[in-house]
């Protein structure tokens, strides 16, 4: 390691950068210059030996990609730099051999070995697409194909929908794009788009309010996902990383997708001199098809729409500039009318009949903009600067009065009143009021570097973040049962109505009022080292790094009331990975990843159940240990891979929370410890020739100990998970394709009221079972083109039919609790998710 540091110092000294980095003023000048002279595109390296059919090296083979080119030497060896994160087509030509055309798509800094064999035959070798997945495998990263993401059916189709078919990734709500990974919650996942961290709204409490995910699948080029044990270059979260790369266009193209749930349109283009590229996309979504199919009759008027753009301008081979922007407007107007839910048993059926008055009006408006670029100092040194700003204004207003009857159901078959409530054993009402507003402005500036010296790769970053959040919470709930107001839980004296009169003041059952003006400043940095080497005949990969994160919280309201104080905290996060690929007859790769991961609190984690910001909340800490194995083999003469991972997490300084639908409420205290362990398995391959499918299995156990009261299941204790993604086509009619998405998750704790003591009430929701089917008939694709007729303008055209929740399973996400004042009994009424829904869809490309 000392040798690496000395070499790095010598290099910077020789290039006159060492003196720039010595002084603070020079550093600021350097960063200011870099933001002007930065670019998006990065490079990767392709190298190898070109052989003939007799395995002899071929000299002076012309290797060309666009305007760049090189030739092979007398030993047939070549080395060639290409742009990263985009499709690059390379031609290998020689006077005595037939041309080879190959398309590569590599990550920045990747070094890929490609050894083509040039043929003397009269047939040209077919074009192949090459991606370097080996580096991702040793990092424990799963790569998903964008084409699969765009085709797989789902009530909320997209990247997150496909993630739910992976082991260790769970979500029991098809209307939500959020997900939990290996026992973590929804706030513990990192999401990057083109190396830029993206955020989501704060106030969303149910899946049907969410609208659109940030990631626009029409713009996606690469999708990488890690479920744990990830490298130091990724941020400070406890669970997972989703790393998205958007396209860099190489031709003019228009994509459109239309269905009963909305539509999307994207346009990509490139200038004549190839200096400017741009891709834009707009989306619109209407969840009425899904919400109107639920048991609650409503007037539902949602508007979920966004526009995204990604532009790149190449000033020269060394200086490029790019911009990523997003504007999203989500309006959610909800006016419930009636609801009837039947539950209980065959011998004792019960029904809840609810009549509503009032409405809910929510509005989430977000804007995001980022500049990113890279300065290529030389073939070994890359410098980047990233700046981004995220602004969200959110409103959540509701006044809903629910009056209910709880009673026995008529079960006499043939009776005209079958299924109706004949005798009411409980009558009550519930009034919910809310006036919640939030305004958040998050600004980032980050410098990144990538340096290759000999066989070593060193990456580093320094990042500053300012979070300015202004929040007002006003929520209360009043519950009345047969004219008797129900007071808050765990209050004294106990409410004995109607048997004993209560003469005290009437209190709201739940009452939250808070105003916060919070500023959080963060300074983050990391450095990591990677190397590929050998041990004997085995290939090995090393990675080691460390992150440091300092943050301070200042809440103006708490300071004015002398209930809070500004405090600065710092954590260090060391991480390491090791992988080895023995030279066995069986293609197997073994890897181990470990590290100490911290999650410094974001705003929601600082806010307790009463809405008050607690500035002294510490970072949650988790020790990760992941052991993995990839076994690649052939079955039925087709490629398959079995991936197995065993993991263990030990968590301290845990911030306990409750989870209701997708709303998380923290205690804003670090009074718990927890653990999680499990097994993830995934078998993927060509079960049907030419298509990729997979089957997943996951086992998880996660528990927490709050205030040393003993271990109980955490809200995300998803014990068993089975999932499958299957693609097929009709052999005699290959244009007819089928996509099947299956998920089975055992129930998670969440059936108890949010205010209940989890140690007194551990109740699990039923298992989540869902099957989505998509049928698609392809009229035009890359293999089926037309030179005349109405199909001529299309590059792709297909029509499809989709069935969501094919078996019409009644899945529930939470329970509504109603009370009978006379019997002192509470009833858990399941809130069911979407039933079977039919959708039609068409996709096209020009």
PDB file of C-alpha atoms in Angstrom, residues 55-264:
ATOM      1  CA  UNK A  55      -4.657 -20.027 -33.618  1.00  0.00           C
ATOM      2  CA  UNK A  56      -1.859 -17.979 -35.130  1.00  0.00           C
ATOM      3  CA  UNK A  57      -1.651 -14.242 -34.379  1.00  0.00           C
ATOM      4  CA  UNK A  58      -2.619 -11.858 -37.165  1.00  0.00           C
ATOM      5  CA  UNK A  59      -0.554  -8.713 -37.662  1.00  0.00           C
ATOM      6  CA  UNK A  60      -1.841  -5.343 -38.891  1.00  0.00           C
ATOM      7  CA  UNK A  61      -5.527  -5.944 -38.356  1.00  0.00           C
ATOM      8  CA  UNK A  62      -7.392  -2.637 -38.687  1.00  0.00           C
ATOM      9  CA  UNK A  63      -9.525  -1.917 -35.608  1.00  0.00           C
ATOM     10  CA  UNK A  64     -11.945   0.972 -35.976  1.00  0.00           C
ATOM     11  CA  UNK A  65     -14.849   2.551 -34.074  1.00  0.00           C
ATOM     12  CA  UNK A  66     -16.187   5.756 -35.564  1.00  0.00           C
ATOM     13  CA  UNK A  67     -13.261   8.091 -36.189  1.00  0.00           C
ATOM     14  CA  UNK A  68     -10.898   6.245 -33.861  1.00  0.00           C
ATOM     15  CA  UNK A  69      -8.695   3.360 -34.885  1.00  0.00           C
ATOM     16  CA  UNK A  70      -5.601   1.290 -34.228  1.00  0.00           C
ATOM     17  CA  UNK A  71      -3.875  -1.857 -35.546  1.00  0.00           C
ATOM     18  CA  UNK A  72      -2.621  -5.086 -34.025  1.00  0.00           C
ATOM     19  CA  UNK A  73       1.129  -5.622 -33.597  1.00  0.00           C
ATOM     20  CA  UNK A  74       3.310  -8.504 -34.802  1.00  0.00           C
ATOM     21  CA  UNK A  75       2.002 -10.699 -31.967  1.00  0.00           C
ATOM     22  CA  UNK A  76      -1.627  -9.977 -32.856  1.00  0.00           C
ATOM     23  CA  UNK A  77      -2.014  -7.889 -29.688  1.00  0.00           C
ATOM     24  CA  UNK A  78      -4.108  -4.721 -29.609  1.00  0.00           C
ATOM     25  CA  UNK A  79      -5.392  -2.244 -27.048  1.00  0.00           C
ATOM     26  CA  UNK A  80      -8.223   0.170 -27.793  1.00  0.00           C
ATOM     27  CA  UNK A  81     -10.037   2.891 -25.818  1.00  0.00           C
ATOM     28  CA  UNK A  82     -13.818   3.306 -26.249  1.00  0.00           C
ATOM     29  CA  UNK A  83     -16.502   5.482 -24.672  1.00  0.00           C
ATOM     30  CA  UNK A  84     -18.120   3.886 -21.645  1.00  0.00           C
ATOM     31  CA  UNK A  85     -21.810   3.412 -20.804  1.00  0.00           C
ATOM     32  CA  UNK A  86     -22.976   3.243 -24.405  1.00  0.00           C
ATOM     33  CA  UNK A  87     -23.075   0.834 -27.326  1.00  0.00           C
ATOM     34  CA  UNK A  88     -19.823   1.074 -29.323  1.00  0.00           C
ATOM     35  CA  UNK A  89     -19.511  -0.913 -32.565  1.00  0.00           C
ATOM     36  CA  UNK A  90     -15.974  -1.993 -33.475  1.00  0.00           C
ATOM     37  CA  UNK A  91     -14.886  -3.405 -36.838  1.00  0.00           C
ATOM     38  CA  UNK A  92     -11.927  -5.778 -37.180  1.00  0.00           C
ATOM     39  CA  UNK A  93     -10.785  -5.882 -40.832  1.00  0.00           C
ATOM     40  CA  UNK A  94      -7.877  -7.483 -42.689  1.00  0.00           C
ATOM     41  CA  UNK A  95      -7.169  -8.021 -46.383  1.00  0.00           C
ATOM     42  CA  UNK A  96      -6.849 -11.785 -45.981  1.00  0.00           C
ATOM     43  CA  UNK A  97      -9.712 -12.370 -43.585  1.00  0.00           C
ATOM     44  CA  UNK A  98     -13.381 -11.614 -43.276  1.00  0.00           C
ATOM     45  CA  UNK A  99     -14.555  -8.676 -41.235  1.00  0.00           C
ATOM     46  CA  UNK A 100     -15.757  -9.063 -37.638  1.00  0.00           C
ATOM     47  CA  UNK A 101     -18.240  -6.585 -36.229  1.00  0.00           C
ATOM     48  CA  UNK A 102     -18.789  -6.526 -32.445  1.00  0.00           C
ATOM     49  CA  UNK A 103     -20.746  -4.138 -30.235  1.00  0.00           C
ATOM     50  CA  UNK A 104     -19.509  -3.456 -26.713  1.00  0.00           C
ATOM     51  CA  UNK A 105     -21.101  -1.739 -23.743  1.00  0.00           C
ATOM     52  CA  UNK A 106     -18.669  -1.366 -20.850  1.00  0.00           C
ATOM     53  CA  UNK A 107     -18.587   0.537 -17.600  1.00  0.00           C
ATOM     54  CA  UNK A 108     -16.191   3.411 -16.986  1.00  0.00           C
ATOM     55  CA  UNK A 109     -12.680   2.189 -16.216  1.00  0.00           C
ATOM     56  CA  UNK A 110     -13.395  -1.405 -17.242  1.00  0.00           C
ATOM     57  CA  UNK A 111     -10.665  -3.381 -18.962  1.00  0.00           C
ATOM     58  CA  UNK A 112     -12.216  -6.115 -21.103  1.00  0.00           C
ATOM     59  CA  UNK A 113     -10.336  -8.896 -22.869  1.00  0.00           C
ATOM     60  CA  UNK A 114     -11.704  -9.801 -26.313  1.00  0.00           C
ATOM     61  CA  UNK A 115      -9.826 -12.336 -28.465  1.00  0.00           C
ATOM     62  CA  UNK A 116     -11.539 -12.595 -31.875  1.00  0.00           C
ATOM     63  CA  UNK A 117     -10.817 -15.381 -34.336  1.00  0.00           C
ATOM     64  CA  UNK A 118     -10.865 -14.160 -37.942  1.00  0.00           C
ATOM     65  CA  UNK A 119     -12.136 -16.627 -40.495  1.00  0.00           C
ATOM     66  CA  UNK A 120     -11.081 -17.313 -44.090  1.00  0.00           C
ATOM     67  CA  UNK A 121     -14.544 -18.603 -44.936  1.00  0.00           C
ATOM     68  CA  UNK A 122     -16.835 -16.750 -47.304  1.00  0.00           C
ATOM     69  CA  UNK A 123     -19.391 -16.071 -44.578  1.00  0.00           C
ATOM     70  CA  UNK A 124     -18.987 -13.030 -42.396  1.00  0.00           C
ATOM     71  CA  UNK A 125     -19.139 -13.623 -38.671  1.00  0.00           C
ATOM     72  CA  UNK A 126     -22.425 -12.333 -37.270  1.00  0.00           C
ATOM     73  CA  UNK A 127     -22.588  -9.216 -35.167  1.00  0.00           C
ATOM     74  CA  UNK A 128     -22.417  -9.922 -31.430  1.00  0.00           C
ATOM     75  CA  UNK A 129     -23.192  -7.757 -28.415  1.00  0.00           C
ATOM     76  CA  UNK A 130     -20.529  -7.956 -25.724  1.00  0.00           C
ATOM     77  CA  UNK A 131     -20.918  -6.641 -22.185  1.00  0.00           C
ATOM     78  CA  UNK A 132     -18.394  -7.149 -19.442  1.00  0.00           C
ATOM     79  CA  UNK A 133     -20.346  -8.771 -16.629  1.00  0.00           C
ATOM     80  CA  UNK A 134     -17.397 -10.467 -14.917  1.00  0.00           C
ATOM     81  CA  UNK A 135     -16.406  -7.318 -13.030  1.00  0.00           C
ATOM     82  CA  UNK A 136     -19.983  -6.910 -11.845  1.00  0.00           C
ATOM     83  CA  UNK A 137     -20.137 -10.538 -10.728  1.00  0.00           C
ATOM     84  CA  UNK A 138     -17.055 -10.192  -8.523  1.00  0.00           C
ATOM     85  CA  UNK A 139     -18.664  -7.120  -6.924  1.00  0.00           C
ATOM     86  CA  UNK A 140     -21.859  -9.059  -6.198  1.00  0.00           C
ATOM     87  CA  UNK A 141     -23.825  -6.870  -8.620  1.00  0.00           C
ATOM     88  CA  UNK A 142     -26.832  -8.157 -10.587  1.00  0.00           C
ATOM     89  CA  UNK A 143     -27.292  -6.722 -14.086  1.00  0.00           C
ATOM     90  CA  UNK A 144     -30.793  -6.465 -15.524  1.00  0.00           C
ATOM     91  CA  UNK A 145     -31.556  -5.992 -19.197  1.00  0.00           C
ATOM     92  CA  UNK A 146     -33.517  -2.825 -20.020  1.00  0.00           C
ATOM     93  CA  UNK A 147     -35.506  -4.736 -22.654  1.00  0.00           C
ATOM     94  CA  UNK A 148     -36.792  -7.102 -19.970  1.00  0.00           C
ATOM     95  CA  UNK A 149     -37.737  -4.189 -17.705  1.00  0.00           C
ATOM     96  CA  UNK A 150     -39.844  -2.607 -20.441  1.00  0.00           C
ATOM     97  CA  UNK A 151     -41.723  -5.826 -21.270  1.00  0.00           C
ATOM     98  CA  UNK A 152     -42.511  -7.431 -17.919  1.00  0.00           C
ATOM     99  CA  UNK A 153     -46.135  -6.738 -16.826  1.00  0.00           C
ATOM    100  CA  UNK A 154     -47.053  -5.239 -13.484  1.00  0.00           C
ATOM    101  CA  UNK A 155     -49.478  -2.830 -11.872  1.00  0.00           C
ATOM    102  CA  UNK A 156     -46.482  -0.501 -11.446  1.00  0.00           C
ATOM    103  CA  UNK A 157     -44.244  -1.699 -14.269  1.00  0.00           C
ATOM    104  CA  UNK A 158     -40.650  -0.506 -14.327  1.00  0.00           C
ATOM    105  CA  UNK A 159     -37.274  -1.140 -12.731  1.00  0.00           C
ATOM    106  CA  UNK A 160     -38.686  -1.601  -9.222  1.00  0.00           C
ATOM    107  CA  UNK A 161     -41.271  -4.089 -10.503  1.00  0.00           C
ATOM    108  CA  UNK A 162     -38.455  -6.281 -11.826  1.00  0.00           C
ATOM    109  CA  UNK A 163     -36.424  -5.948  -8.621  1.00  0.00           C
ATOM    110  CA  UNK A 164     -39.259  -7.631  -6.722  1.00  0.00           C
ATOM    111  CA  UNK A 165     -38.544 -10.875  -8.600  1.00  0.00           C
ATOM    112  CA  UNK A 166     -35.028 -10.971  -7.111  1.00  0.00           C
ATOM    113  CA  UNK A 167     -34.276 -12.812  -3.859  1.00  0.00           C
ATOM    114  CA  UNK A 168     -34.005 -10.636  -0.792  1.00  0.00           C
ATOM    115  CA  UNK A 169     -36.112  -7.826  -2.314  1.00  0.00           C
ATOM    116  CA  UNK A 170     -39.679  -7.496  -1.023  1.00  0.00           C
ATOM    117  CA  UNK A 171     -42.768  -5.331  -1.225  1.00  0.00           C
ATOM    118  CA  UNK A 172     -46.320  -6.377  -0.349  1.00  0.00           C
ATOM    119  CA  UNK A 173     -47.949  -3.498  -2.231  1.00  0.00           C
ATOM    120  CA  UNK A 174     -48.156  -3.552  -6.022  1.00  0.00           C
ATOM    121  CA  UNK A 175     -49.182   0.124  -6.103  1.00  0.00           C
ATOM    122  CA  UNK A 176     -45.863   1.176  -4.565  1.00  0.00           C
ATOM    123  CA  UNK A 177     -42.446   1.445  -6.207  1.00  0.00           C
ATOM    124  CA  UNK A 178     -40.665   1.230  -2.846  1.00  0.00           C
ATOM    125  CA  UNK A 179     -38.959  -1.950  -1.690  1.00  0.00           C
ATOM    126  CA  UNK A 180     -37.161  -3.422   1.302  1.00  0.00           C
ATOM    127  CA  UNK A 181     -33.959  -5.430   0.991  1.00  0.00           C
ATOM    128  CA  UNK A 182     -32.806  -8.124   3.406  1.00  0.00           C
ATOM    129  CA  UNK A 183     -34.713  -6.790   6.379  1.00  0.00           C
ATOM    130  CA  UNK A 184     -34.132  -3.081   5.780  1.00  0.00           C
ATOM    131  CA  UNK A 185     -36.874  -0.515   5.289  1.00  0.00           C
ATOM    132  CA  UNK A 186     -37.727   1.707   2.321  1.00  0.00           C
ATOM    133  CA  UNK A 187     -35.382   4.503   3.457  1.00  0.00           C
ATOM    134  CA  UNK A 188     -32.293   2.281   3.451  1.00  0.00           C
ATOM    135  CA  UNK A 189     -31.803   1.978  -0.322  1.00  0.00           C
ATOM    136  CA  UNK A 190     -29.502   4.081  -2.500  1.00  0.00           C
ATOM    137  CA  UNK A 191     -30.624   5.034  -6.015  1.00  0.00           C
ATOM    138  CA  UNK A 192     -28.226   6.562  -8.547  1.00  0.00           C
ATOM    139  CA  UNK A 193     -28.861   7.770 -12.079  1.00  0.00           C
ATOM    140  CA  UNK A 194     -25.640   8.442 -13.973  1.00  0.00           C
ATOM    141  CA  UNK A 195     -23.682   8.571 -10.685  1.00  0.00           C
ATOM    142  CA  UNK A 196     -26.126  11.148  -9.284  1.00  0.00           C
ATOM    143  CA  UNK A 197     -28.087  10.266  -6.144  1.00  0.00           C
ATOM    144  CA  UNK A 198     -31.828  10.830  -6.561  1.00  0.00           C
ATOM    145  CA  UNK A 199     -34.541  11.346  -3.947  1.00  0.00           C
ATOM    146  CA  UNK A 200     -38.239  10.653  -3.525  1.00  0.00           C
ATOM    147  CA  UNK A 201     -41.118  12.622  -1.862  1.00  0.00           C
ATOM    148  CA  UNK A 202     -41.321  12.703   1.939  1.00  0.00           C
ATOM    149  CA  UNK A 203     -45.036  12.751   2.817  1.00  0.00           C
ATOM    150  CA  UNK A 204     -46.382   9.828   0.756  1.00  0.00           C
ATOM    151  CA  UNK A 205     -48.250   7.448   3.074  1.00  0.00           C
ATOM    152  CA  UNK A 206     -49.941   4.946   0.709  1.00  0.00           C
ATOM    153  CA  UNK A 207     -48.941   3.213  -2.499  1.00  0.00           C
ATOM    154  CA  UNK A 208     -51.803   4.666  -4.539  1.00  0.00           C
ATOM    155  CA  UNK A 209     -50.486   8.187  -3.824  1.00  0.00           C
ATOM    156  CA  UNK A 210     -46.986   7.528  -5.140  1.00  0.00           C
ATOM    157  CA  UNK A 211     -47.433   8.049  -8.843  1.00  0.00           C
ATOM    158  CA  UNK A 212     -44.269   7.647 -10.899  1.00  0.00           C
ATOM    159  CA  UNK A 213     -40.850   6.348  -9.981  1.00  0.00           C
ATOM    160  CA  UNK A 214     -37.971   8.701 -10.751  1.00  0.00           C
ATOM    161  CA  UNK A 215     -36.447   6.181 -13.176  1.00  0.00           C
ATOM    162  CA  UNK A 216     -37.869   6.456 -16.702  1.00  0.00           C
ATOM    163  CA  UNK A 217     -37.424   2.997 -18.230  1.00  0.00           C
ATOM    164  CA  UNK A 218     -37.529   4.380 -21.796  1.00  0.00           C
ATOM    165  CA  UNK A 219     -34.283   6.231 -21.101  1.00  0.00           C
ATOM    166  CA  UNK A 220     -32.423   3.370 -19.385  1.00  0.00           C
ATOM    167  CA  UNK A 221     -29.244   1.847 -20.819  1.00  0.00           C
ATOM    168  CA  UNK A 222     -27.801  -0.164 -17.883  1.00  0.00           C
ATOM    169  CA  UNK A 223     -29.288  -1.407 -14.601  1.00  0.00           C
ATOM    170  CA  UNK A 224     -27.044  -2.697 -11.806  1.00  0.00           C
ATOM    171  CA  UNK A 225     -28.283  -3.799  -8.389  1.00  0.00           C
ATOM    172  CA  UNK A 226     -26.467  -4.846  -5.223  1.00  0.00           C
ATOM    173  CA  UNK A 227     -28.367  -6.245  -2.237  1.00  0.00           C
ATOM    174  CA  UNK A 228     -25.574  -5.747   0.295  1.00  0.00           C
ATOM    175  CA  UNK A 229     -21.831  -5.697   0.879  1.00  0.00           C
ATOM    176  CA  UNK A 230     -21.367  -2.962  -1.733  1.00  0.00           C
ATOM    177  CA  UNK A 231     -18.176  -0.957  -2.235  1.00  0.00           C
ATOM    178  CA  UNK A 232     -17.103   2.272  -0.539  1.00  0.00           C
ATOM    179  CA  UNK A 233     -17.781   4.296  -3.706  1.00  0.00           C
ATOM    180  CA  UNK A 234     -21.488   3.999  -2.951  1.00  0.00           C
ATOM    181  CA  UNK A 235     -23.124   6.119  -0.266  1.00  0.00           C
ATOM    182  CA  UNK A 236     -24.061   5.632   3.360  1.00  0.00           C
ATOM    183  CA  UNK A 237     -27.156   3.448   3.504  1.00  0.00           C
ATOM    184  CA  UNK A 238     -27.666   0.105   5.196  1.00  0.00           C
ATOM    185  CA  UNK A 239     -29.322  -2.107   2.589  1.00  0.00           C
ATOM    186  CA  UNK A 240     -28.879  -1.809  -1.191  1.00  0.00           C
ATOM    187  CA  UNK A 241     -27.728   0.126  -4.253  1.00  0.00           C
ATOM    188  CA  UNK A 242     -29.625   0.598  -7.515  1.00  0.00           C
ATOM    189  CA  UNK A 243     -27.255   2.069 -10.124  1.00  0.00           C
ATOM    190  CA  UNK A 244     -28.943   3.299 -13.315  1.00  0.00           C
ATOM    191  CA  UNK A 245     -27.221   4.571 -16.459  1.00  0.00           C
ATOM    192  CA  UNK A 246     -29.229   6.504 -19.024  1.00  0.00           C
ATOM    193  CA  UNK A 247     -28.689   6.161 -22.770  1.00  0.00           C
ATOM    194  CA  UNK A 248     -26.281   8.109 -24.929  1.00  0.00           C
ATOM    195  CA  UNK A 249     -28.094   8.176 -28.310  1.00  0.00           C
ATOM    196  CA  UNK A 250     -26.347   7.207 -31.536  1.00  0.00           C
ATOM    197  CA  UNK A 251     -29.253   7.835 -33.944  1.00  0.00           C
ATOM    198  CA  UNK A 252     -32.668   9.479 -34.151  1.00  0.00           C
ATOM    199  CA  UNK A 253     -35.360   7.381 -32.515  1.00  0.00           C
ATOM    200  CA  UNK A 254     -38.856   7.788 -31.095  1.00  0.00           C
ATOM    201  CA  UNK A 255     -40.390   5.358 -28.574  1.00  0.00           C
ATOM    202  CA  UNK A 256     -44.014   5.316 -27.442  1.00  0.00           C
ATOM    203  CA  UNK A 257     -45.889   3.164 -24.936  1.00  0.00           C
ATOM    204  CA  UNK A 258     -49.657   3.481 -24.456  1.00  0.00           C
ATOM    205  CA  UNK A 259     -52.042   1.625 -22.144  1.00  0.00           C
ATOM    206  CA  UNK A 260     -55.182   2.142 -20.058  1.00  0.00           C
ATOM    207  CA  UNK A 261     -52.920   3.211 -17.178  1.00  0.00           C
ATOM    208  CA  UNK A 262     -51.302   6.044 -19.131  1.00  0.00           C
ATOM    209  CA  UNK A 263     -48.458   6.399 -21.560  1.00  0.00           C
ATOM    210  CA  UNK A 264     -44.910   7.490 -22.223  1.00  0.00           C
TER     211      UNK A 264
END
